[in-house]
PDB file of N, CA, C and O in Angstrom:
ATOM      1  N   MET A   3     131.513  78.389 119.925  1.00 44.00           N
ATOM      2  CA  MET A   3     130.880  78.410 118.614  1.00 44.00           C
ATOM      3  C   MET A   3     131.045  79.793 117.999  1.00 44.00           C
ATOM      4  O   MET A   3     130.674  80.783 118.613  1.00 44.00           O
ATOM      5  N   PRO A   4     131.571  79.883 116.792  1.00 54.00           N
ATOM      6  CA  PRO A   4     131.658  81.186 116.126  1.00 54.00           C
ATOM      7  C   PRO A   4     130.255  81.719 115.867  1.00 54.00           C
ATOM      8  O   PRO A   4     129.316  80.961 115.662  1.00 54.00           O
ATOM      9  N   ASN A   5     130.112  83.045 115.878  1.00 80.00           N
ATOM     10  CA  ASN A   5     128.778  83.588 115.652  1.00 80.00           C
ATOM     11  C   ASN A   5     128.534  83.972 114.207  1.00 80.00           C
ATOM     12  O   ASN A   5     127.444  84.402 113.871  1.00 80.00           O
ATOM     13  N   SER A   6     129.535  83.829 113.354  1.00 93.00           N
ATOM     14  CA  SER A   6     129.326  84.096 111.931  1.00 93.00           C
ATOM     15  C   SER A   6     130.379  83.377 111.096  1.00 93.00           C
ATOM     16  O   SER A   6     131.446  83.040 111.582  1.00 93.00           O
ATOM     17  N   PHE A   7     130.019  83.150 109.848  1.00 96.00           N
ATOM     18  CA  PHE A   7     130.903  82.471 108.897  1.00 96.00           C
ATOM     19  C   PHE A   7     130.850  83.218 107.578  1.00 96.00           C
ATOM     20  O   PHE A   7     129.836  83.830 107.245  1.00 96.00           O
ATOM     21  N   GLN A   8     131.910  83.109 106.819  1.00 95.00           N
ATOM     22  CA  GLN A   8     131.879  83.510 105.429  1.00 95.00           C
ATOM     23  C   GLN A   8     131.385  82.294 104.642  1.00 95.00           C
ATOM     24  O   GLN A   8     131.530  81.150 105.078  1.00 95.00           O
ATOM     25  N   TYR A   9     130.811  82.522 103.479  1.00 94.00           N
ATOM     26  CA  TYR A   9     130.150  81.473 102.719  1.00 94.00           C
ATOM     27  C   TYR A   9     131.035  80.253 102.448  1.00 94.00           C
ATOM     28  O   TYR A   9     130.581  79.114 102.556  1.00 94.00           O
ATOM     29  N   PHE A  10     132.293  80.469 102.124  1.00 95.00           N
ATOM     30  CA  PHE A  10     133.161  79.349 101.759  1.00 95.00           C
ATOM     31  C   PHE A  10     133.930  78.764 102.937  1.00 95.00           C
ATOM     32  O   PHE A  10     134.795  77.911 102.752  1.00 95.00           O
ATOM     33  N   GLU A  11     133.605  79.185 104.148  1.00 94.00           N
ATOM     34  CA  GLU A  11     134.199  78.572 105.335  1.00 94.00           C
ATOM     35  C   GLU A  11     133.498  77.241 105.619  1.00 94.00           C
ATOM     36  O   GLU A  11     132.559  76.852 104.915  1.00 94.00           O
ATOM     37  N   ASN A  12     133.891  76.593 106.681  1.00 94.00           N
ATOM     38  CA  ASN A  12     133.439  75.223 106.958  1.00 94.00           C
ATOM     39  C   ASN A  12     132.132  75.138 107.749  1.00 94.00           C
ATOM     40  O   ASN A  12     131.914  74.175 108.474  1.00 94.00           O
ATOM     41  N   TRP A  13     131.212  76.066 107.594  1.00 95.00           N
ATOM     42  CA  TRP A  13     129.974  76.049 108.381  1.00 95.00           C
ATOM     43  C   TRP A  13     129.120  74.809 108.121  1.00 95.00           C
ATOM     44  O   TRP A  13     128.411  74.350 109.002  1.00 95.00           O
ATOM     45  N   ARG A  14     129.202  74.252 106.918  1.00 95.00           N
ATOM     46  CA  ARG A  14     128.381  73.068 106.609  1.00 95.00           C
ATOM     47  C   ARG A  14     128.821  71.840 107.407  1.00 95.00           C
ATOM     48  O   ARG A  14     128.006  70.983 107.734  1.00 95.00           O
ATOM     49  N   THR A  15     130.120  71.753 107.711  1.00 96.00           N
ATOM     50  CA  THR A  15     130.653  70.578 108.409  1.00 96.00           C
ATOM     51  C   THR A  15     130.936  70.840 109.885  1.00 96.00           C
ATOM     52  O   THR A  15     131.428  69.958 110.582  1.00 96.00           O
ATOM     53  N   THR A  16     130.618  72.031 110.362  1.00 96.00           N
ATOM     54  CA  THR A  16     130.793  72.358 111.774  1.00 96.00           C
ATOM     55  C   THR A  16     129.648  71.763 112.583  1.00 96.00           C
ATOM     56  O   THR A  16     128.496  71.773 112.153  1.00 96.00           O
ATOM     57  N   GLN A  17     129.973  71.234 113.742  1.00 97.00           N
ATOM     58  CA  GLN A  17     128.975  70.676 114.660  1.00 97.00           C
ATOM     59  C   GLN A  17     128.386  71.810 115.497  1.00 97.00           C
ATOM     60  O   GLN A  17     129.124  72.615 116.062  1.00 97.00           O
ATOM     61  N   PHE A  18     127.065  71.891 115.564  1.00 97.00           N
ATOM     62  CA  PHE A  18     126.372  72.915 116.334  1.00 97.00           C
ATOM     63  C   PHE A  18     125.472  72.272 117.381  1.00 97.00           C
ATOM     64  O   PHE A  18     124.991  71.156 117.187  1.00 97.00           O
ATOM     65  N   THR A  19     125.241  73.005 118.470  1.00 97.00           N
ATOM     66  CA  THR A  19     124.295  72.608 119.500  1.00 97.00           C
ATOM     67  C   THR A  19     123.347  73.774 119.737  1.00 97.00           C
ATOM     68  O   THR A  19     123.790  74.905 119.948  1.00 97.00           O
ATOM     69  N   CYS A  20     122.063  73.511 119.706  1.00 97.00           N
ATOM     70  CA  CYS A  20     121.062  74.544 119.939  1.00 97.00           C
ATOM     71  C   CYS A  20     121.007  74.866 121.432  1.00 97.00           C
ATOM     72  O   CYS A  20     120.896  73.961 122.267  1.00 97.00           O
ATOM     73  N   SER A  21     121.062  76.138 121.754  1.00 96.00           N
ATOM     74  CA  SER A  21     121.022  76.563 123.149  1.00 96.00           C
ATOM     75  C   SER A  21     119.626  76.431 123.758  1.00 96.00           C
ATOM     76  O   SER A  21     119.483  76.448 124.986  1.00 96.00           O
ATOM     77  N   SER A  22     118.604  76.278 122.935  1.00 97.00           N
ATOM     78  CA  SER A  22     117.233  76.172 123.448  1.00 97.00           C
ATOM     79  C   SER A  22     116.768  74.740 123.670  1.00 97.00           C
ATOM     80  O   SER A  22     116.235  74.408 124.713  1.00 97.00           O
ATOM     81  N   CYS A  23     116.968  73.883 122.662  1.00 98.00           N
ATOM     82  CA  CYS A  23     116.430  72.516 122.763  1.00 98.00           C
ATOM     83  C   CYS A  23     117.514  71.438 122.808  1.00 98.00           C
ATOM     84  O   CYS A  23     117.200  70.252 122.869  1.00 98.00           O
ATOM     85  N   ASN A  24     118.776  71.847 122.742  1.00 97.00           N
ATOM     86  CA  ASN A  24     119.923  70.931 122.787  1.00 97.00           C
ATOM     87  C   ASN A  24     120.066  70.031 121.564  1.00 97.00           C
ATOM     88  O   ASN A  24     120.798  69.043 121.597  1.00 97.00           O
ATOM     89  N   TRP A  25     119.361  70.356 120.465  1.00 98.00           N
ATOM     90  CA  TRP A  25     119.578  69.624 119.218  1.00 98.00           C
ATOM     91  C   TRP A  25     121.060  69.737 118.867  1.00 98.00           C
ATOM     92  O   TRP A  25     121.698  70.772 119.088  1.00 98.00           O
ATOM     93  N   GLN A  26     121.622  68.678 118.307  1.00 98.00           N
ATOM     94  CA  GLN A  26     123.009  68.692 117.848  1.00 98.00           C
ATOM     95  C   GLN A  26     123.071  68.165 116.430  1.00 98.00           C
ATOM     96  O   GLN A  26     122.373  67.203 116.087  1.00 98.00           O
ATOM     97  N   GLY A  27     123.894  68.807 115.617  1.00 98.00           N
ATOM     98  CA  GLY A  27     124.052  68.358 114.250  1.00 98.00           C
ATOM     99  C   GLY A  27     124.966  69.270 113.473  1.00 98.00           C
ATOM    100  O   GLY A  27     125.543  70.221 114.010  1.00 98.00           O
ATOM    101  N   LEU A  28     125.094  68.970 112.199  1.00 98.00           N
ATOM    102  CA  LEU A  28     125.978  69.723 111.315  1.00 98.00           C
ATOM    103  C   LEU A  28     125.302  70.972 110.783  1.00 98.00           C
ATOM    104  O   LEU A  28     124.064  71.033 110.680  1.00 98.00           O
ATOM    105  N   GLY A  29     126.107  71.927 110.393  1.00 97.00           N
ATOM    106  CA  GLY A  29     125.593  73.143 109.788  1.00 97.00           C
ATOM    107  C   GLY A  29     124.760  72.860 108.553  1.00 97.00           C
ATOM    108  O   GLY A  29     123.804  73.576 108.273  1.00 97.00           O
ATOM    109  N   SER A  30     125.099  71.818 107.827  1.00 96.00           N
ATOM    110  CA  SER A  30     124.330  71.459 106.630  1.00 96.00           C
ATOM    111  C   SER A  30     122.905  71.017 106.976  1.00 96.00           C
ATOM    112  O   SER A  30     122.043  70.993 106.106  1.00 96.00           O
ATOM    113  N   ASP A  31     122.645  70.693 108.248  1.00 98.00           N
ATOM    114  CA  ASP A  31     121.316  70.279 108.682  1.00 98.00           C
ATOM    115  C   ASP A  31     120.470  71.456 109.181  1.00 98.00           C
ATOM    116  O   ASP A  31     119.271  71.293 109.426  1.00 98.00           O
ATOM    117  N   LEU A  32     121.085  72.627 109.358  1.00 98.00           N
ATOM    118  CA  LEU A  32     120.360  73.801 109.840  1.00 98.00           C
ATOM    119  C   LEU A  32     119.392  74.299 108.776  1.00 98.00           C
ATOM    120  O   LEU A  32     119.561  74.029 107.586  1.00 98.00           O
ATOM    121  N   LYS A  33     118.387  75.027 109.194  1.00 98.00           N
ATOM    122  CA  LYS A  33     117.386  75.586 108.288  1.00 98.00           C
ATOM    123  C   LYS A  33     117.683  77.065 108.049  1.00 98.00           C
ATOM    124  O   LYS A  33     118.122  77.772 108.953  1.00 98.00           O
ATOM    125  N   ILE A  34     117.422  77.523 106.844  1.00 97.00           N
ATOM    126  CA  ILE A  34     117.634  78.936 106.519  1.00 97.00           C
ATOM    127  C   ILE A  34     116.530  79.760 107.166  1.00 97.00           C
ATOM    128  O   ILE A  34     115.350  79.432 107.051  1.00 97.00           O
ATOM    129  N   GLY A  35     116.956  80.819 107.847  1.00 96.00           N
ATOM    130  CA  GLY A  35     116.020  81.746 108.470  1.00 96.00           C
ATOM    131  C   GLY A  35     115.949  83.020 107.660  1.00 96.00           C
ATOM    132  O   GLY A  35     115.759  82.978 106.439  1.00 96.00           O
ATOM    133  N   GLU A  36     116.170  84.157 108.302  1.00 96.00           N
ATOM    134  CA  GLU A  36     116.110  85.447 107.626  1.00 96.00           C
ATOM    135  C   GLU A  36     117.222  85.553 106.585  1.00 96.00           C
ATOM    136  O   GLU A  36     118.356  85.147 106.829  1.00 96.00           O
ATOM    137  N   VAL A  37     116.875  86.108 105.430  1.00 96.00           N
ATOM    138  CA  VAL A  37     117.837  86.313 104.347  1.00 96.00           C
ATOM    139  C   VAL A  37     117.845  87.800 104.016  1.00 96.00           C
ATOM    140  O   VAL A  37     116.790  88.404 103.826  1.00 96.00           O
ATOM    141  N   THR A  38     119.046  88.386 103.964  1.00 95.00           N
ATOM    142  CA  THR A  38     119.190  89.781 103.552  1.00 95.00           C
ATOM    143  C   THR A  38     120.146  89.817 102.366  1.00 95.00           C
ATOM    144  O   THR A  38     120.652  88.778 101.944  1.00 95.00           O
ATOM    145  N   GLY A  39     120.439  90.982 101.880  1.00 92.00           N
ATOM    146  CA  GLY A  39     121.386  91.125 100.788  1.00 92.00           C
ATOM    147  C   GLY A  39     122.818  90.826 101.196  1.00 92.00           C
ATOM    148  O   GLY A  39     123.668  90.564 100.357  1.00 92.00           O
ATOM    149  N   MET A  40     123.088  90.842 102.496  1.00 94.00           N
ATOM    150  CA  MET A  40     124.448  90.646 103.001  1.00 94.00           C
ATOM    151  C   MET A  40     124.698  89.244 103.585  1.00 94.00           C
ATOM    152  O   MET A  40     125.813  88.771 103.591  1.00 94.00           O
ATOM    153  N   TYR A  41     123.659  88.608 104.116  1.00 96.00           N
ATOM    154  CA  TYR A  41     123.846  87.353 104.840  1.00 96.00           C
ATOM    155  C   TYR A  41     122.547  86.551 104.886  1.00 96.00           C
ATOM    156  O   TYR A  41     121.492  87.031 104.504  1.00 96.00           O
ATOM    157  N   PHE A  42     122.660  85.325 105.408  1.00 96.00           N
ATOM    158  CA  PHE A  42     121.470  84.544 105.750  1.00 96.00           C
ATOM    159  C   PHE A  42     121.703  83.898 107.102  1.00 96.00           C
ATOM    160  O   PHE A  42     122.816  83.523 107.450  1.00 96.00           O
ATOM    161  N   GLU A  43     120.627  83.861 107.892  1.00 97.00           N
ATOM    162  CA  GLU A  43     120.699  83.243 109.205  1.00 97.00           C
ATOM    163  C   GLU A  43     120.405  81.758 109.085  1.00 97.00           C
ATOM    164  O   GLU A  43     119.657  81.327 108.207  1.00 97.00           O
ATOM    165  N   LEU A  44     121.015  80.983 109.974  1.00 98.00           N
ATOM    166  CA  LEU A  44     120.735  79.559 110.058  1.00 98.00           C
ATOM    167  C   LEU A  44     120.122  79.274 111.419  1.00 98.00           C
ATOM    168  O   LEU A  44     120.587  79.777 112.438  1.00 98.00           O
ATOM    169  N   GLU A  45     119.069  78.458 111.415  1.00 98.00           N
ATOM    170  CA  GLU A  45     118.302  78.177 112.616  1.00 98.00           C
ATOM    171  C   GLU A  45     118.264  76.683 112.905  1.00 98.00           C
ATOM    172  O   GLU A  45     118.436  75.853 112.008  1.00 98.00           O
ATOM    173  N   CYS A  46     117.974  76.372 114.148  1.00 98.00           N
ATOM    174  CA  CYS A  46     117.803  74.989 114.586  1.00 98.00           C
ATOM    175  C   CYS A  46     116.673  74.343 113.785  1.00 98.00           C
ATOM    176  O   CYS A  46     115.595  74.928 113.648  1.00 98.00           O
ATOM    177  N   PRO A  47     116.875  73.130 113.272  1.00 98.00           N
ATOM    178  CA  PRO A  47     115.817  72.471 112.503  1.00 98.00           C
ATOM    179  C   PRO A  47     114.666  71.968 113.381  1.00 98.00           C
ATOM    180  O   PRO A  47     113.590  71.673 112.872  1.00 98.00           O
ATOM    181  N   GLU A  48     114.878  71.920 114.690  1.00 98.00           N
ATOM    182  CA  GLU A  48     113.835  71.437 115.601  1.00 98.00           C
ATOM    183  C   GLU A  48     112.968  72.570 116.144  1.00 98.00           C
ATOM    184  O   GLU A  48     111.745  72.478 116.111  1.00 98.00           O
ATOM    185  N   CYS A  49     113.595  73.651 116.644  1.00 98.00           N
ATOM    186  CA  CYS A  49     112.816  74.703 117.316  1.00 98.00           C
ATOM    187  C   CYS A  49     112.954  76.073 116.654  1.00 98.00           C
ATOM    188  O   CYS A  49     112.371  77.041 117.132  1.00 98.00           O
ATOM    189  N   ARG A  50     113.726  76.158 115.598  1.00 97.00           N
ATOM    190  CA  ARG A  50     113.922  77.390 114.806  1.00 97.00           C
ATOM    191  C   ARG A  50     114.639  78.504 115.578  1.00 97.00           C
ATOM    192  O   ARG A  50     114.531  79.667 115.222  1.00 97.00           O
ATOM    193  N   THR A  51     115.394  78.165 116.610  1.00 97.00           N
ATOM    194  CA  THR A  51     116.212  79.134 117.326  1.00 97.00           C
ATOM    195  C   THR A  51     117.400  79.520 116.453  1.00 97.00           C
ATOM    196  O   THR A  51     118.015  78.667 115.800  1.00 97.00           O
ATOM    197  N   TYR A  52     117.746  80.809 116.457  1.00 96.00           N
ATOM    198  CA  TYR A  52     118.915  81.302 115.712  1.00 96.00           C
ATOM    199  C   TYR A  52     120.160  80.561 116.198  1.00 96.00           C
ATOM    200  O   TYR A  52     120.385  80.449 117.393  1.00 96.00           O
ATOM    201  N   ILE A  53     120.982  80.102 115.243  1.00 97.00           N
ATOM    202  CA  ILE A  53     122.230  79.416 115.565  1.00 97.00           C
ATOM    203  C   ILE A  53     123.441  80.237 115.109  1.00 97.00           C
ATOM    204  O   ILE A  53     124.352  80.489 115.874  1.00 97.00           O
ATOM    205  N   THR A  54     123.445  80.653 113.851  1.00 97.00           N
ATOM    206  CA  THR A  54     124.589  81.389 113.307  1.00 97.00           C
ATOM    207  C   THR A  54     124.156  82.149 112.061  1.00 97.00           C
ATOM    208  O   THR A  54     123.020  82.024 111.608  1.00 97.00           O
ATOM    209  N   VAL A  55     125.079  82.926 111.537  1.00 97.00           N
ATOM    210  CA  VAL A  55     124.825  83.693 110.322  1.00 97.00           C
ATOM    211  C   VAL A  55     125.961  83.435 109.334  1.00 97.00           C
ATOM    212  O   VAL A  55     127.105  83.230 109.741  1.00 97.00           O
ATOM    213  N   VAL A  56     125.620  83.416 108.043  1.00 97.00           N
ATOM    214  CA  VAL A  56     126.605  83.179 106.984  1.00 97.00           C
ATOM    215  C   VAL A  56     126.510  84.328 105.978  1.00 97.00           C
ATOM    216  O   VAL A  56     125.427  84.638 105.485  1.00 97.00           O
ATOM    217  N   GLY A  57     127.651  84.937 105.694  1.00 96.00           N
ATOM    218  CA  GLY A  57     127.686  86.023 104.721  1.00 96.00           C
ATOM    219  C   GLY A  57     127.621  85.497 103.294  1.00 96.00           C
ATOM    220  O   GLY A  57     128.218  84.471 102.974  1.00 96.00           O
ATOM    221  N   HIS A  58     126.850  86.192 102.455  1.00 93.00           N
ATOM    222  CA  HIS A  58     126.814  85.830 101.037  1.00 93.00           C
ATOM    223  C   HIS A  58     128.197  86.096 100.436  1.00 93.00           C
ATOM    224  O   HIS A  58     128.859  87.071 100.793  1.00 93.00           O
ATOM    225  N   PRO A  59     128.632  85.267  99.497  1.00 92.00           N
ATOM    226  CA  PRO A  59     129.945  85.483  98.886  1.00 92.00           C
ATOM    227  C   PRO A  59     129.931  86.665  97.922  1.00 92.00           C
ATOM    228  O   PRO A  59     128.920  86.935  97.273  1.00 92.00           O
ATOM    229  N   THR A  60     131.066  87.333  97.841  1.00 92.00           N
ATOM    230  CA  THR A  60     131.223  88.367  96.822  1.00 92.00           C
ATOM    231  C   THR A  60     131.529  87.687  95.495  1.00 92.00           C
ATOM    232  O   THR A  60     131.833  86.483  95.447  1.00 92.00           O
ATOM    233  N   ILE A  61     131.470  88.453  94.424  1.00 91.00           N
ATOM    234  CA  ILE A  61     131.826  87.915  93.107  1.00 91.00           C
ATOM    235  C   ILE A  61     133.267  87.409  93.141  1.00 91.00           C
ATOM    236  O   ILE A  61     133.564  86.321  92.632  1.00 91.00           O
ATOM    237  N   GLU A  62     134.150  88.174  93.757  1.00 93.00           N
ATOM    238  CA  GLU A  62     135.568  87.789  93.822  1.00 93.00           C
ATOM    239  C   GLU A  62     135.753  86.491  94.608  1.00 93.00           C
ATOM    240  O   GLU A  62     136.521  85.614  94.211  1.00 93.00           O
ATOM    241  N   GLU A  63     135.059  86.358  95.744  1.00 94.00           N
ATOM    242  CA  GLU A  63     135.158  85.130  96.540  1.00 94.00           C
ATOM    243  C   GLU A  63     134.617  83.932  95.761  1.00 94.00           C
ATOM    244  O   GLU A  63     135.202  82.846  95.789  1.00 94.00           O
ATOM    245  N   SER A  64     133.525  84.140  95.055  1.00 94.00           N
ATOM    246  CA  SER A  64     132.954  83.055  94.251  1.00 94.00           C
ATOM    247  C   SER A  64     133.891  82.642  93.129  1.00 94.00           C
ATOM    248  O   SER A  64     134.094  81.456  92.867  1.00 94.00           O
ATOM    249  N   ARG A  65     134.472  83.617  92.462  1.00 93.00           N
ATOM    250  CA  ARG A  65     135.415  83.324  91.374  1.00 93.00           C
ATOM    251  C   ARG A  65     136.618  82.558  91.925  1.00 93.00           C
ATOM    252  O   ARG A  65     137.081  81.595  91.319  1.00 93.00           O
ATOM    253  N   ALA A  66     137.115  82.947  93.109  1.00 95.00           N
ATOM    254  CA  ALA A  66     138.267  82.277  93.729  1.00 95.00           C
ATOM    255  C   ALA A  66     137.931  80.852  94.176  1.00 95.00           C
ATOM    256  O   ALA A  66     138.829  80.035  94.350  1.00 95.00           O
ATOM    257  N   ASN A  67     136.656  80.567  94.336  1.00 95.00           N
ATOM    258  CA  ASN A  67     136.216  79.242  94.774  1.00 95.00           C
ATOM    259  C   ASN A  67     135.374  78.546  93.708  1.00 95.00           C
ATOM    260  O   ASN A  67     134.479  77.761  94.007  1.00 95.00           O
ATOM    261  N   TRP A  68     135.667  78.847  92.459  1.00 95.00           N
ATOM    262  CA  TRP A  68     134.911  78.343  91.305  1.00 95.00           C
ATOM    263  C   TRP A  68     134.660  76.843  91.395  1.00 95.00           C
ATOM    264  O   TRP A  68     133.557  76.370  91.139  1.00 95.00           O
ATOM    265  N   ASP A  69     135.673  76.076  91.763  1.00 94.00           N
ATOM    266  CA  ASP A  69     135.552  74.619  91.798  1.00 94.00           C
ATOM    267  C   ASP A  69     134.606  74.125  92.894  1.00 94.00           C
ATOM    268  O   ASP A  69     134.159  72.979  92.860  1.00 94.00           O
ATOM    269  N   LYS A  70     134.258  74.975  93.842  1.00 91.00           N
ATOM    270  CA  LYS A  70     133.327  74.603  94.910  1.00 91.00           C
ATOM    271  C   LYS A  70     131.873  74.940  94.553  1.00 91.00           C
ATOM    272  O   LYS A  70     130.960  74.563  95.281  1.00 91.00           O
ATOM    273  N   LEU A  71     131.677  75.643  93.455  1.00 92.00           N
ATOM    274  CA  LEU A  71     130.331  76.042  93.041  1.00 92.00           C
ATOM    275  C   LEU A  71     129.665  74.940  92.227  1.00 92.00           C
ATOM    276  O   LEU A  71     130.319  74.247  91.451  1.00 92.00           O
ATOM    277  N   SER A  72     128.357  74.817  92.395  1.00 92.00           N
ATOM    278  CA  SER A  72     127.598  73.890  91.551  1.00 92.00           C
ATOM    279  C   SER A  72     127.518  74.493  90.145  1.00 92.00           C
ATOM    280  O   SER A  72     127.801  75.675  89.950  1.00 92.00           O
ATOM    281  N   LYS A  73     127.089  73.707  89.196  1.00 94.00           N
ATOM    282  CA  LYS A  73     126.937  74.208  87.824  1.00 94.00           C
ATOM    283  C   LYS A  73     125.968  75.392  87.801  1.00 94.00           C
ATOM    284  O   LYS A  73     126.223  76.394  87.139  1.00 94.00           O
ATOM    285  N   THR A  74     124.884  75.301  88.536  1.00 93.00           N
ATOM    286  CA  THR A  74     123.906  76.390  88.596  1.00 93.00           C
ATOM    287  C   THR A  74     124.533  77.647  89.197  1.00 93.00           C
ATOM    288  O   THR A  74     124.326  78.754  88.685  1.00 93.00           O
ATOM    289  N   GLU A  75     125.300  77.496  90.272  1.00 91.00           N
ATOM    290  CA  GLU A  75     125.965  78.649  90.893  1.00 91.00           C
ATOM    291  C   GLU A  75     126.983  79.271  89.941  1.00 91.00           C
ATOM    292  O   GLU A  75     127.115  80.496  89.890  1.00 91.00           O
ATOM    293  N   GLN A  76     127.677  78.445  89.181  1.00 92.00           N
ATOM    294  CA  GLN A  76     128.630  78.965  88.198  1.00 92.00           C
ATOM    295  C   GLN A  76     127.909  79.788  87.135  1.00 92.00           C
ATOM    296  O   GLN A  76     128.357  80.868  86.760  1.00 92.00           O
ATOM    297  N   GLU A  77     126.786  79.278  86.654  1.00 93.00           N
ATOM    298  CA  GLU A  77     126.011  79.997  85.637  1.00 93.00           C
ATOM    299  C   GLU A  77     125.490  81.327  86.192  1.00 93.00           C
ATOM    300  O   GLU A  77     125.526  82.349  85.507  1.00 93.00           O
ATOM    301  N   GLU A  78     125.020  81.327  87.432  1.00 92.00           N
ATOM    302  CA  GLU A  78     124.535  82.560  88.061  1.00 92.00           C
ATOM    303  C   GLU A  78     125.660  83.573  88.243  1.00 92.00           C
ATOM    304  O   GLU A  78     125.464  84.772  88.064  1.00 92.00           O
ATOM    305  N   LEU A  79     126.848  83.085  88.589  1.00 91.00           N
ATOM    306  CA  LEU A  79     127.990  83.972  88.755  1.00 91.00           C
ATOM    307  C   LEU A  79     128.341  84.653  87.437  1.00 91.00           C
ATOM    308  O   LEU A  79     128.588  85.868  87.403  1.00 91.00           O
ATOM    309  N   VAL A  80     128.337  83.909  86.349  1.00 91.00           N
ATOM    310  CA  VAL A  80     128.642  84.485  85.037  1.00 91.00           C
ATOM    311  C   VAL A  80     127.619  85.571  84.695  1.00 91.00           C
ATOM    312  O   VAL A  80     127.975  86.660  84.240  1.00 91.00           O
ATOM    313  N   LYS A  81     126.341  85.304  84.946  1.00 89.00           N
ATOM    314  CA  LYS A  81     125.295  86.301  84.692  1.00 89.00           C
ATOM    315  C   LYS A  81     125.516  87.551  85.547  1.00 89.00           C
ATOM    316  O   LYS A  81     125.355  88.677  85.079  1.00 89.00           O
ATOM    317  N   LYS A  82     125.869  87.348  86.805  1.00 87.00           N
ATOM    318  CA  LYS A  82     126.101  88.459  87.722  1.00 87.00           C
ATOM    319  C   LYS A  82     127.284  89.299  87.265  1.00 87.00           C
ATOM    320  O   LYS A  82     127.247  90.531  87.301  1.00 87.00           O
ATOM    321  N   GLU A  83     128.350  88.639  86.793  1.00 85.00           N
ATOM    322  CA  GLU A  83     129.537  89.357  86.315  1.00 85.00           C
ATOM    323  C   GLU A  83     129.197  90.224  85.104  1.00 85.00           C
ATOM    324  O   GLU A  83     129.690  91.334  84.969  1.00 85.00           O
ATOM    325  N   VAL A  84     128.342  89.729  84.217  1.00 84.00           N
ATOM    326  CA  VAL A  84     127.946  90.484  83.025  1.00 84.00           C
ATOM    327  C   VAL A  84     127.150  91.723  83.438  1.00 84.00           C
ATOM    328  O   VAL A  84     127.358  92.803  82.900  1.00 84.00           O
ATOM    329  N   ARG A  85     126.261  91.588  84.418  1.00 82.00           N
ATOM    330  CA  ARG A  85     125.452  92.720  84.877  1.00 82.00           C
ATOM    331  C   ARG A  85     126.307  93.801  85.541  1.00 82.00           C
ATOM    332  O   ARG A  85     125.997  94.973  85.467  1.00 82.00           O
ATOM    333  N   VAL A  86     127.386  93.395  86.202  1.00 75.00           N
ATOM    334  CA  VAL A  86     128.238  94.345  86.933  1.00 75.00           C
ATOM    335  C   VAL A  86     129.105  95.169  85.990  1.00 75.00           C
ATOM    336  O   VAL A  86     129.448  96.308  86.276  1.00 75.00           O
ATOM    337  N   ARG A  87     129.431  94.646  84.841  1.00 69.00           N
ATOM    338  CA  ARG A  87     130.340  95.335  83.901  1.00 69.00           C
ATOM    339  C   ARG A  87     129.746  96.559  83.325  1.00 69.00           C
ATOM    340  O   ARG A  87     128.752  96.971  83.192  1.00 69.00           O
TER     341      ARG A  87
END
């Protein structure tokens, strides 16, 4: 199991197994744990054990993956780009 993912990698469709309670499921079923400016942790939905970490996307990564963003994420990206200029 990889110990980290970039935001646009396949973490949502990766199969995970919890080392504590043996829960098994997809990354999309994991619960968000600690969130920092650089990443967010994903935890087991049953026992809240740390499973993996996902890095927040940069503006450039988000722009390169525009078609994968929801309408809300696209709107937030545009706002973020204006603030950076």
